[in-house]
PDB file of C-alpha atoms and ligand atoms in Angstrom:
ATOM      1  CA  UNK A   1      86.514  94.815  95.382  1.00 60.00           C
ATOM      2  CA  UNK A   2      86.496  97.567  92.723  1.00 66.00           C
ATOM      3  CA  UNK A   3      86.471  96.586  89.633  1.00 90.00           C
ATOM      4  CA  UNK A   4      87.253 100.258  88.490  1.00 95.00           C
ATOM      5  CA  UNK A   5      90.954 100.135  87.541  1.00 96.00           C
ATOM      6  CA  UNK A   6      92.775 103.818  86.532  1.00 97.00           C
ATOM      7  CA  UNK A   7      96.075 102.856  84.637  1.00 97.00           C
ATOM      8  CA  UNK A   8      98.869 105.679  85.290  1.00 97.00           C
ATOM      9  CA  UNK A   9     100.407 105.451  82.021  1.00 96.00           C
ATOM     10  CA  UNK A  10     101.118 108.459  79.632  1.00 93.00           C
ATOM     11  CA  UNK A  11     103.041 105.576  77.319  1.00 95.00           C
ATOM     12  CA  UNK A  12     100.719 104.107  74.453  1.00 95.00           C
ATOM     13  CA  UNK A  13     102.755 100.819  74.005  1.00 95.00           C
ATOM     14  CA  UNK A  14     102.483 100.172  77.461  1.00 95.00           C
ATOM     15  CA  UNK A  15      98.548 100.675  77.247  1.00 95.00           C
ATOM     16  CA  UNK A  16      97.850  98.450  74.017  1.00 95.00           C
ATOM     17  CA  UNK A  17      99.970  95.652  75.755  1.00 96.00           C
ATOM     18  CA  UNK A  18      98.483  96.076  79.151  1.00 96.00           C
ATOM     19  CA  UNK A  19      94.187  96.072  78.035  1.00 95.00           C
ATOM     20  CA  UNK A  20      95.590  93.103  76.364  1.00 96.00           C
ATOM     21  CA  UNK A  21      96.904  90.860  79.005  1.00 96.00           C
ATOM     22  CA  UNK A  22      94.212  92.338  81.581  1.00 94.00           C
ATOM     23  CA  UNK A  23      91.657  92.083  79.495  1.00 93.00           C
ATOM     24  CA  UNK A  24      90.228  88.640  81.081  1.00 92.00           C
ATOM     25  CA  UNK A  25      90.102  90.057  84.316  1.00 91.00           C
ATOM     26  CA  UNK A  26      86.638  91.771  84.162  1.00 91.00           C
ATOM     27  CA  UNK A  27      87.818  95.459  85.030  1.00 94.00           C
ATOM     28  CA  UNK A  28      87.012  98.634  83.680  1.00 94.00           C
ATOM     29  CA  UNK A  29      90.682 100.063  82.065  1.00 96.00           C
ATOM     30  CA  UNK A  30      91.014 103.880  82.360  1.00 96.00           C
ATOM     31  CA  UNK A  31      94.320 105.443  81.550  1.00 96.00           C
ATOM     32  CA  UNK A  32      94.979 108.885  83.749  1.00 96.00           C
ATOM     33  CA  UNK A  33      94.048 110.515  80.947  1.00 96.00           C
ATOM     34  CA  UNK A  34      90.699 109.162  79.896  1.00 96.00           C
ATOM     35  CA  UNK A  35      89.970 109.112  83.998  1.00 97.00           C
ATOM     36  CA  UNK A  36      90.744 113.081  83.513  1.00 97.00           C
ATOM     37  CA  UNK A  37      94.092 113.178  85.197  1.00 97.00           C
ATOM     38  CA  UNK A  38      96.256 115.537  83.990  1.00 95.00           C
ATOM     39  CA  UNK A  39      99.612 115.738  86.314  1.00 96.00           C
ATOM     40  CA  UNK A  40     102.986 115.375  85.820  1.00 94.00           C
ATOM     41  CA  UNK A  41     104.603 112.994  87.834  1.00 95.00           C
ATOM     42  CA  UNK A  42     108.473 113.442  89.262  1.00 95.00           C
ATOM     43  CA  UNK A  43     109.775 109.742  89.012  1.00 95.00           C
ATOM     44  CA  UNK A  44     113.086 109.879  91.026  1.00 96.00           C
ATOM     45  CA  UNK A  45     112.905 106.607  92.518  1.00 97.00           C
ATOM     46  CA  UNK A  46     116.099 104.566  92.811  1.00 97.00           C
ATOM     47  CA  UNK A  47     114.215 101.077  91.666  1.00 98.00           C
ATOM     48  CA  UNK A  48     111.578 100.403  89.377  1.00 98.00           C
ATOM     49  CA  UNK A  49     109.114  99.479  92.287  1.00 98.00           C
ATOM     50  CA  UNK A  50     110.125 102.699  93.937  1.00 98.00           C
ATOM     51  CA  UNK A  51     108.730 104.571  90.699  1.00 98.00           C
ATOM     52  CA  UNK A  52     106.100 102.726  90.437  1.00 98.00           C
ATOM     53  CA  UNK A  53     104.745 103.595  93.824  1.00 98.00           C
ATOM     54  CA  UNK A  54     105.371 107.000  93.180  1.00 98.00           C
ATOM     55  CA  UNK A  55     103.097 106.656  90.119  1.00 98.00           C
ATOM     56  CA  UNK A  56      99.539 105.446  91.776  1.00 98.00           C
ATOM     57  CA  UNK A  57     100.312 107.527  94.688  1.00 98.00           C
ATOM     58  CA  UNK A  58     100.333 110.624  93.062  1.00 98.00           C
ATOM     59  CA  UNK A  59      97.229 109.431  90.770  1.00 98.00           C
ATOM     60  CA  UNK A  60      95.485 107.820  93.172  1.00 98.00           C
ATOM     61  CA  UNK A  61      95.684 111.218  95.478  1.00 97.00           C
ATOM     62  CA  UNK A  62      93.353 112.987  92.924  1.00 98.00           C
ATOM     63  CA  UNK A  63      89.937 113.369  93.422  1.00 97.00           C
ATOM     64  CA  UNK A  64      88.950 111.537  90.192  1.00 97.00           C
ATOM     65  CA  UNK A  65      90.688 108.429  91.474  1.00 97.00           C
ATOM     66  CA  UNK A  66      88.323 107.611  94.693  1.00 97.00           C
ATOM     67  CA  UNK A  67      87.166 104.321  95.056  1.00 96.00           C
ATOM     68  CA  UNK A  68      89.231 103.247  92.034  1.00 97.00           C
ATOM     69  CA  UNK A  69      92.340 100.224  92.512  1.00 97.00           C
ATOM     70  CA  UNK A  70      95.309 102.534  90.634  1.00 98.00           C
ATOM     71  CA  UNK A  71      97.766 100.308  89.012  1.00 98.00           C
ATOM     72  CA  UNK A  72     101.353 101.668  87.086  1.00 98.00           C
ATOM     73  CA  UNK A  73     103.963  99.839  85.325  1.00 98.00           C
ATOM     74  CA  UNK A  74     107.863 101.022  85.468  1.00 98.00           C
ATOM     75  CA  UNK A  75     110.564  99.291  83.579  1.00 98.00           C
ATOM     76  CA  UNK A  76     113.595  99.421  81.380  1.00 98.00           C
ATOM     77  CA  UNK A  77     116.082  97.682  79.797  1.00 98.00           C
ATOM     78  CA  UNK A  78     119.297  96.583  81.528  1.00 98.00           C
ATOM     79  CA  UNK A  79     122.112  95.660  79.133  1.00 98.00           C
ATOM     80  CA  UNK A  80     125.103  93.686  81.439  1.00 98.00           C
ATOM     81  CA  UNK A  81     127.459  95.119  79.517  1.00 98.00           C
ATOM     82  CA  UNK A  82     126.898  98.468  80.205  1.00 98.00           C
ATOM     83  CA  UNK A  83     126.776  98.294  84.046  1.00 98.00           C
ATOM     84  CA  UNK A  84     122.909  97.223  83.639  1.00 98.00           C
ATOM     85  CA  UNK A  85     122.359 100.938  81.447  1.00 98.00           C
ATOM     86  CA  UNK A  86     119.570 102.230  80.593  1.00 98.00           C
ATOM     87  CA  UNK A  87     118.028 100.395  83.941  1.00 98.00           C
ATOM     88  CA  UNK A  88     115.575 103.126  85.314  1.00 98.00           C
ATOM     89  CA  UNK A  89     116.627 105.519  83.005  1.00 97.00           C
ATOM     90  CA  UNK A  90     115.300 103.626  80.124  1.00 98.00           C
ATOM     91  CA  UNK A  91     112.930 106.339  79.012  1.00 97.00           C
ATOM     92  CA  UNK A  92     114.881 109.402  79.575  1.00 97.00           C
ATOM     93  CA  UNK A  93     117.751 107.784  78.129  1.00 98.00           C
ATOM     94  CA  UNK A  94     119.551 110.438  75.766  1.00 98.00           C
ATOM     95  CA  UNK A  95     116.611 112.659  76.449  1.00 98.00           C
ATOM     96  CA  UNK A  96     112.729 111.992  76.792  1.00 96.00           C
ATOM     97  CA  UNK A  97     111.901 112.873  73.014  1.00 96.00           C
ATOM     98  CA  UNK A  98     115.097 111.588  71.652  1.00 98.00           C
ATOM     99  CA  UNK A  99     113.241 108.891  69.145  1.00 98.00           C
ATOM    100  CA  UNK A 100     113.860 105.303  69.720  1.00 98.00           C
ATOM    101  CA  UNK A 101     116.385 104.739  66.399  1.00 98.00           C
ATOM    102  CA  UNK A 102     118.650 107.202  67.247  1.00 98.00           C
ATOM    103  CA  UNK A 103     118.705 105.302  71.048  1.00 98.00           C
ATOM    104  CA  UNK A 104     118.984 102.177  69.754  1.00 98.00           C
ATOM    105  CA  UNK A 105     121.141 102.714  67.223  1.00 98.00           C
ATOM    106  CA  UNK A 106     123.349 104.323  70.391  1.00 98.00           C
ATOM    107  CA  UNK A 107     123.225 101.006  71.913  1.00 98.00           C
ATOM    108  CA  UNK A 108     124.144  99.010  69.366  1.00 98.00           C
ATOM    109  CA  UNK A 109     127.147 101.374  68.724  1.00 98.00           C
ATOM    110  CA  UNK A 110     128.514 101.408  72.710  1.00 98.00           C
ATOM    111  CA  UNK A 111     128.244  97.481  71.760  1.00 98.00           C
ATOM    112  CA  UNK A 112     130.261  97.193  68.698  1.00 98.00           C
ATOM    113  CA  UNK A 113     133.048  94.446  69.322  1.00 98.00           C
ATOM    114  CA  UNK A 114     130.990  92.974  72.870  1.00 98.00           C
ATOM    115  CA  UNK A 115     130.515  89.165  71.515  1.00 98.00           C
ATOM    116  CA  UNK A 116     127.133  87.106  71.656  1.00 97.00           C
ATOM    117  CA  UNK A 117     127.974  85.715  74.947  1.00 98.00           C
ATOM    118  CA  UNK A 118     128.507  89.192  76.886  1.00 98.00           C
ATOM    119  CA  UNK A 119     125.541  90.857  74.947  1.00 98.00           C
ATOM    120  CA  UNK A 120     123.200  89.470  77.569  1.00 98.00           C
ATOM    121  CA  UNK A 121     120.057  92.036  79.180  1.00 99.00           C
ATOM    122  CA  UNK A 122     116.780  91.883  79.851  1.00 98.00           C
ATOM    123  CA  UNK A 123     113.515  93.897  80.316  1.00 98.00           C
ATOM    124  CA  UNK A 124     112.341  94.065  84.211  1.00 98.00           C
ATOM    125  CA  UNK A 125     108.974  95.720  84.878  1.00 98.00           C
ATOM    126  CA  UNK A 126     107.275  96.676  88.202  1.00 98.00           C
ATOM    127  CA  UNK A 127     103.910  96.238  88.632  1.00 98.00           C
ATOM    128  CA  UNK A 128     101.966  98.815  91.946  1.00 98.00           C
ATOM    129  CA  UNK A 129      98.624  98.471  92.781  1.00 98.00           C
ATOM    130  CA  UNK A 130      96.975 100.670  95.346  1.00 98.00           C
ATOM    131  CA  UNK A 131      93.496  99.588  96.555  1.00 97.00           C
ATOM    132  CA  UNK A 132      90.581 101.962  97.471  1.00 96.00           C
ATOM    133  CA  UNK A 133      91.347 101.169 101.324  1.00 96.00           C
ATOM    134  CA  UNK A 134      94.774 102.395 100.989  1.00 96.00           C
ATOM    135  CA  UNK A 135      96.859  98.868 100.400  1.00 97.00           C
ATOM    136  CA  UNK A 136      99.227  98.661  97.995  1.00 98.00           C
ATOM    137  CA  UNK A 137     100.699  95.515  96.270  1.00 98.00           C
ATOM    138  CA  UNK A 138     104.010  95.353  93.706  1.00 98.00           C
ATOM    139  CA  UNK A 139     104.926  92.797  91.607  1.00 98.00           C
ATOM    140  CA  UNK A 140     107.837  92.074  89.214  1.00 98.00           C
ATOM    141  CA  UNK A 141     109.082  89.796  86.577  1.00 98.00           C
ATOM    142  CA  UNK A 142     111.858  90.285  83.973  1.00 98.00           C
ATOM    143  CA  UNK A 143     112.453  88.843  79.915  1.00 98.00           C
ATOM    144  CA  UNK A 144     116.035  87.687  79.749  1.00 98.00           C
ATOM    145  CA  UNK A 145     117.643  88.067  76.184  1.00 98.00           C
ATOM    146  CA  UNK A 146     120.471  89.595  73.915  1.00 98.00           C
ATOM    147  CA  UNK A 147     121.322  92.882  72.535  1.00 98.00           C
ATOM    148  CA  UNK A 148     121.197  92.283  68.820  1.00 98.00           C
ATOM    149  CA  UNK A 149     123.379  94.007  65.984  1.00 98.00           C
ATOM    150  CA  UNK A 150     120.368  95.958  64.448  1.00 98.00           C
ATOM    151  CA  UNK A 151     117.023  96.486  64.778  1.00 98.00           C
ATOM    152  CA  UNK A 152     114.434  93.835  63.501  1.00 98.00           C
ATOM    153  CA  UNK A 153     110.519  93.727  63.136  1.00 98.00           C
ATOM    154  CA  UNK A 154     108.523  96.863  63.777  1.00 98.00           C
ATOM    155  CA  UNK A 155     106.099  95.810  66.770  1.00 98.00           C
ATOM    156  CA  UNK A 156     106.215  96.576  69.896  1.00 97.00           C
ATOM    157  CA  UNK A 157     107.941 100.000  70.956  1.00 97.00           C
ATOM    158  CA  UNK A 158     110.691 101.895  72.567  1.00 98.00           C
ATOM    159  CA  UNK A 159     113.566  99.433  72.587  1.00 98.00           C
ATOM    160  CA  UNK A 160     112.101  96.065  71.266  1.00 98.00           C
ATOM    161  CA  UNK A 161     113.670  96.013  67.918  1.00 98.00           C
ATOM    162  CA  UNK A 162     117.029  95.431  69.369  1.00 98.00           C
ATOM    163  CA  UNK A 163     116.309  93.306  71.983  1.00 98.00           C
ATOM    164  CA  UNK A 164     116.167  89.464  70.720  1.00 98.00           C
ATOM    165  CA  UNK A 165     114.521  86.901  72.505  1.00 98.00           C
ATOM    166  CA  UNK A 166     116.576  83.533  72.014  1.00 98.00           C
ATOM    167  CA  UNK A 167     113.618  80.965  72.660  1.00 98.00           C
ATOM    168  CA  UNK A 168     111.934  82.419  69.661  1.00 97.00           C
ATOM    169  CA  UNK A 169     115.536  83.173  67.251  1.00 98.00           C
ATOM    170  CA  UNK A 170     113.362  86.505  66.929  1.00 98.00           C
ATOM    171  CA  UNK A 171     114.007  90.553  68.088  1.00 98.00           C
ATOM    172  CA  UNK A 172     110.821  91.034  70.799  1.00 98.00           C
ATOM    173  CA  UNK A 173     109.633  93.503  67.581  1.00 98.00           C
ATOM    174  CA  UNK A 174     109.074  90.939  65.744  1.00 98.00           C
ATOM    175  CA  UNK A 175     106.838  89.024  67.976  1.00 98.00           C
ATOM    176  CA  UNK A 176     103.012  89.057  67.652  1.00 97.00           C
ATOM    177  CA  UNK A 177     101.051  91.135  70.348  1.00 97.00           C
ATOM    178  CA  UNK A 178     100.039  87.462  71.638  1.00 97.00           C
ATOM    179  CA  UNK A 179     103.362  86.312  71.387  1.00 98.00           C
ATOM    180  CA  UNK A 180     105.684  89.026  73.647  1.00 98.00           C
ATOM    181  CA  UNK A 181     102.761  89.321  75.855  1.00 97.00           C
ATOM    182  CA  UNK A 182     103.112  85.599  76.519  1.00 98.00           C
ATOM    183  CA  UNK A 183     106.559  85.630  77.916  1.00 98.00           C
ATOM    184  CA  UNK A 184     107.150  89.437  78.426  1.00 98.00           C
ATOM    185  CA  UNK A 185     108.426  90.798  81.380  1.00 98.00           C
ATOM    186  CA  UNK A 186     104.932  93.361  81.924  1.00 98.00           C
ATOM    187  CA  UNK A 187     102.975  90.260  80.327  1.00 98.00           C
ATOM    188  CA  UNK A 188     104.136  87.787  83.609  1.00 98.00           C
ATOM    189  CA  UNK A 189     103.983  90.837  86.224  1.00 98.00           C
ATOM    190  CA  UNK A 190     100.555  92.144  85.543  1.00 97.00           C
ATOM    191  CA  UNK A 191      99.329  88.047  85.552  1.00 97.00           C
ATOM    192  CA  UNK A 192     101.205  87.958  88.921  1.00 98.00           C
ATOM    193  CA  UNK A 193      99.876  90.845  89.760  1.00 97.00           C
ATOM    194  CA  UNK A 194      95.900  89.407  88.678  1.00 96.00           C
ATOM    195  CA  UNK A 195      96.598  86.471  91.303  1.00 96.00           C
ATOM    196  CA  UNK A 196      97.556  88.656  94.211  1.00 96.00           C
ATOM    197  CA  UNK A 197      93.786  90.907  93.368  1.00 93.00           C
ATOM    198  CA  UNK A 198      91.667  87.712  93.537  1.00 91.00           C
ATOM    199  CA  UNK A 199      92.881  87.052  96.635  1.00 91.00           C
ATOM    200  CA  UNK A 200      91.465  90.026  98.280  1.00 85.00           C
TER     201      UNK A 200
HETATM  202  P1  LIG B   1     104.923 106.019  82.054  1.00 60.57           P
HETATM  203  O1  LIG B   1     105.871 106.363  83.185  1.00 60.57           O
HETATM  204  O2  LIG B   1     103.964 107.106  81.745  1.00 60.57           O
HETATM  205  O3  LIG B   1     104.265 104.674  82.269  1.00 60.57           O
HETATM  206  P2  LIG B   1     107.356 105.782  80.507  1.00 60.57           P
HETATM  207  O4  LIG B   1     107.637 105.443  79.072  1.00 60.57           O
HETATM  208  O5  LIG B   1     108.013 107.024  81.058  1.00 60.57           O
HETATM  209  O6  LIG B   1     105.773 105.839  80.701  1.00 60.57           O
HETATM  210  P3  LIG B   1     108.952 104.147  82.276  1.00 60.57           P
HETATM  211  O7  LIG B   1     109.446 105.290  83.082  1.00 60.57           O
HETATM  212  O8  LIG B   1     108.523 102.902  82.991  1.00 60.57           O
HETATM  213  O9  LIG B   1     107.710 104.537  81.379  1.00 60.57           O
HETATM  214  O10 LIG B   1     110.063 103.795  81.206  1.00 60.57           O
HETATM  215  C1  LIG B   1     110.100 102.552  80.631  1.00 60.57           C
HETATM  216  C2  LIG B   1     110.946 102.608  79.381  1.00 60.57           C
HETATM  217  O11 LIG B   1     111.615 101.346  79.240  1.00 60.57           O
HETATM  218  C3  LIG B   1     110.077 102.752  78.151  1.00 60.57           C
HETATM  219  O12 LIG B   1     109.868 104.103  77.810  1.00 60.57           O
HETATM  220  C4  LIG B   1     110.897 101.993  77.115  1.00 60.57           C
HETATM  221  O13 LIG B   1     111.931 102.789  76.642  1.00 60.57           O
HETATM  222  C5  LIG B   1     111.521 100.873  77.931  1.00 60.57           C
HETATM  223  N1  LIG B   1     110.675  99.677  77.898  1.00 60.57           N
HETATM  224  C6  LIG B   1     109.924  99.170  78.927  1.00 60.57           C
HETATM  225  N2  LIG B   1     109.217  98.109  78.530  1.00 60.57           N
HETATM  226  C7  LIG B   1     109.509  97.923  77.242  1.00 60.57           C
HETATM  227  C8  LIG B   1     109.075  96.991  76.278  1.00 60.57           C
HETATM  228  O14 LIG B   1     108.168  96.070  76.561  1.00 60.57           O
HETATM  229  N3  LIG B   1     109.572  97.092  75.049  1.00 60.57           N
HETATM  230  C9  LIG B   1     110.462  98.050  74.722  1.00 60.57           C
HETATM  231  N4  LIG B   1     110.914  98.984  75.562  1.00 60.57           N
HETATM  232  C10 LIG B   1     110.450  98.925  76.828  1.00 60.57           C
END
């Protein structure tokens, strides 16, 4: 089994967390980028696993990509409240380049008056893998916390400072690198996702 693994990811949180929590795992990270892959990828799948195949099929179609496993995360946040909103819209959510206070703070806002109890969400991320023989393998697994009334803690990215994490009284921001990737919803899918490639 390759141990070459190309990462289709143009998001840099995503990457720090991810070389993290595969790091154990005795492959060789590339992102698209560093592998030389420069395309631009149309993700209008319905579901997070849907995008997610989308992602390593169009990277691992590129010549760069041969004999490599291609792996891609897609998630979002889905706040109950809001009919599960931002869901797989999480990053285009108010526009692409809109920066993540001005989103947040737009959460928060479509929030005021919603008590503790009803503030309920959680991050869910999708895990693809597609092996150098053409297989392909998804996993998921989800965070389940609250929508806080500001943000909190400066770690992490896009929507983590507004997303607190009861068993910890703490925002996921405000969480060590050790500590989100522990109980994180890409944290538990990639380790799912490590099981299902020493079995092959
Ligand atoms: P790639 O497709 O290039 O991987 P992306 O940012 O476009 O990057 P997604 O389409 O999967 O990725 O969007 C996921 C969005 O969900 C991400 O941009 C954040 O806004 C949010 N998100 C996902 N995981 C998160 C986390 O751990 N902490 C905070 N926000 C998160």
């Amino acid at each position: 089994m390759s141990k070459q693994v190309i990462f289709a990811t143009g998001n840099k949180g995503k990457v720090k967390e991810i070389e993290m929590i595969l790091a154990d795992a005795g492959f060789e990270i590339r992102t698209m980028k560093e592998a030389g892959i420069r395309i631009d990828i149309v993700e209008d799948g319905k579901t997070y696993e849907e995008n997610a195949l989308i992602k390593v099929r169009a990277v691992a179609a590129q010549p760069q990509a041969q004999g490599c496993i291609v792996m891609a995360d897609d998630s979002g946040l889905e706040i109950d409240a809001l009919g599960k909103e931002p869901g797989v819209y999480s990053a285009r959510y108010l526009g692409e380049d809109t920066p993540y206070s001005v989103k947040n703070a737009e959460l928060i806002r479509r929030l005021e008056g919603v008590p503790d109890e009803k503030r309920t969400a959680r991050f869910v991320c999708a895990i693809a893998a597609k092996l150098p023989d053409g297989g392909e393998i998804i996993t998921r697994s989800t965070i389940e916390g609250r929508i806080g009334y500001e943000e909190k803690g400066s770690n992490g990215f896009g929507y983590d400072p507004i997303f607190y994490y009861p068993p910890y009284g703490k925002h996921t921001a405000e969480l060590s690198e050790e500590e989100k990737n522990q109980v994180s919803h890409r944290g538990k899918a990639l380790r799912l996702m490590k099981e299902e490639l020493k079995k092959i």
